[in-house]
Amino acid sequence: LPIELSRKDLKATNHSVVDWCMANQTLRHYPILAHGNEVVESDLEYLLERKATITHCPLAHRWFDRRPFPFSLYQKRGVPVCLGTDSPAGSSNARFDLRLEVEEFRAHHPQVSTQEAWAMITTGPAQALQRASQLGSLCPGAWADWVAWRVPATGDLLESILKHRQNAEWTCVGGLPTHQETI
């Protein structure tokens, strides 16, 4: 929203942020919208039309004591939701650790599988950025950006990675490895 328009002003009009964006034609195609806490069902058609993706930051959501995140509403209508981290000023996640965000999200949405949660921090964001062939997965032609943790080689490996709390042993950005990163 423009600086001159506050949430208080918007509430007085009985319109949502998405209503305002639609009326003023300010939402481009493929927007990535931060938080998405205050959505109403009538907003969803416009979000789908604009091919919007919501980036939810669960720990910031908890920090600010927001009402429950409307994940089921987004999910029911097919609006993609990714998970992200927010500033340490408004979150307990000072290390920007996406695994902590996944843990918090799944505590409130236990129906989300490990694979779905993993996609919400890998392939989902890549699709939102329109870079699915370059980001979010380890495949030929993709950029070589990855993080490696030492986890048990038994059981559900994705679950092990998401629950693991040690620093990464390796990172690789743009194909260049770095050792002993503190991610």
CSV table of N, CA and C in Angstrom, one decimal, residues 81-83 101-103 105-106 109-125 158-159:
chain,number,residue,atom,x,y,z
A,81,VAL,N,1.1,-20.8,-1.5
A,81,VAL,CA,1.7,-20.2,-0.2
A,81,VAL,C,3.1,-20.8,-0.1
A,82,CYS,N,4.1,-19.9,0.1
A,82,CYS,CA,5.4,-20.3,0.4
A,82,CYS,C,5.7,-19.8,1.9
A,83,LEU,N,6.8,-20.3,2.4
A,83,LEU,CA,7.2,-19.9,3.8
A,83,LEU,C,8.5,-19.1,3.7
A,101,GLU,N,10.8,-22.0,10.6
A,101,GLU,CA,9.5,-21.5,10.1
A,101,GLU,C,8.6,-22.7,9.7
A,102,VAL,N,9.2,-23.7,9.1
A,102,VAL,CA,8.5,-24.9,8.8
A,102,VAL,C,7.9,-25.5,10.0
A,103,GLU,N,8.7,-25.6,11.1
A,103,GLU,CA,8.3,-26.2,12.3
A,103,GLU,C,7.1,-25.5,12.9
A,105,PHE,N,5.0,-23.5,11.3
A,105,PHE,CA,3.9,-23.6,10.4
A,105,PHE,C,3.2,-25.0,10.6
A,106,ARG,N,3.9,-26.0,10.6
A,106,ARG,CA,3.3,-27.4,10.8
A,106,ARG,C,2.7,-27.6,12.1
A,109,HIS,N,-0.6,-26.3,11.3
A,109,HIS,CA,-1.2,-27.0,10.1
A,109,HIS,C,-0.6,-28.4,9.9
A,110,PRO,N,-0.9,-29.3,10.9
A,110,PRO,CA,-0.3,-30.6,10.9
A,110,PRO,C,-0.7,-31.4,9.7
A,111,GLN,N,-1.8,-31.0,8.9
A,111,GLN,CA,-2.2,-31.8,7.8
A,111,GLN,C,-1.2,-31.6,6.6
A,112,VAL,N,-0.3,-30.6,6.7
A,112,VAL,CA,0.7,-30.4,5.7
A,112,VAL,C,1.8,-31.4,5.8
A,113,SER,N,2.0,-32.2,4.7
A,113,SER,CA,3.0,-33.3,4.8
A,113,SER,C,4.4,-32.7,4.7
A,114,THR,N,5.4,-33.5,5.0
A,114,THR,CA,6.8,-33.1,5.0
A,114,THR,C,7.1,-32.7,3.6
A,115,GLN,N,6.7,-33.4,2.6
A,115,GLN,CA,7.0,-33.1,1.2
A,115,GLN,C,6.4,-31.7,0.8
A,116,GLU,N,5.1,-31.5,1.2
A,116,GLU,CA,4.5,-30.2,0.9
A,116,GLU,C,5.2,-29.1,1.6
A,117,ALA,N,5.6,-29.3,2.9
A,117,ALA,CA,6.4,-28.2,3.6
A,117,ALA,C,7.7,-28.0,2.9
A,118,TRP,N,8.4,-29.0,2.5
A,118,TRP,CA,9.7,-28.9,1.8
A,118,TRP,C,9.5,-28.0,0.5
A,119,ALA,N,8.4,-28.3,-0.2
A,119,ALA,CA,8.1,-27.6,-1.5
A,119,ALA,C,7.8,-26.1,-1.2
A,120,MET,N,7.3,-25.8,0.0
A,120,MET,CA,7.0,-24.4,0.4
A,120,MET,C,8.2,-23.6,0.6
A,121,ILE,N,9.4,-24.3,0.8
A,121,ILE,CA,10.7,-23.5,0.9
A,121,ILE,C,11.7,-23.8,-0.2
A,122,THR,N,11.3,-24.5,-1.2
A,122,THR,CA,12.2,-24.9,-2.3
A,122,THR,C,11.5,-24.6,-3.7
A,123,THR,N,10.8,-25.5,-4.2
A,123,THR,CA,10.2,-25.4,-5.5
A,123,THR,C,9.1,-24.3,-5.6
A,124,GLY,N,8.3,-24.1,-4.5
A,124,GLY,CA,7.3,-23.1,-4.5
A,124,GLY,C,7.9,-21.7,-4.7
A,125,PRO,N,8.9,-21.3,-3.9
A,125,PRO,CA,9.5,-20.0,-4.1
A,125,PRO,C,10.1,-19.9,-5.5
A,158,LEU,N,13.8,-36.0,4.4
A,158,LEU,CA,13.3,-34.6,4.4
A,158,LEU,C,12.9,-34.2,5.8
A,159,GLU,N,12.3,-35.1,6.5
A,159,GLU,CA,11.9,-34.9,7.9
A,159,GLU,C,13.1,-34.7,8.8
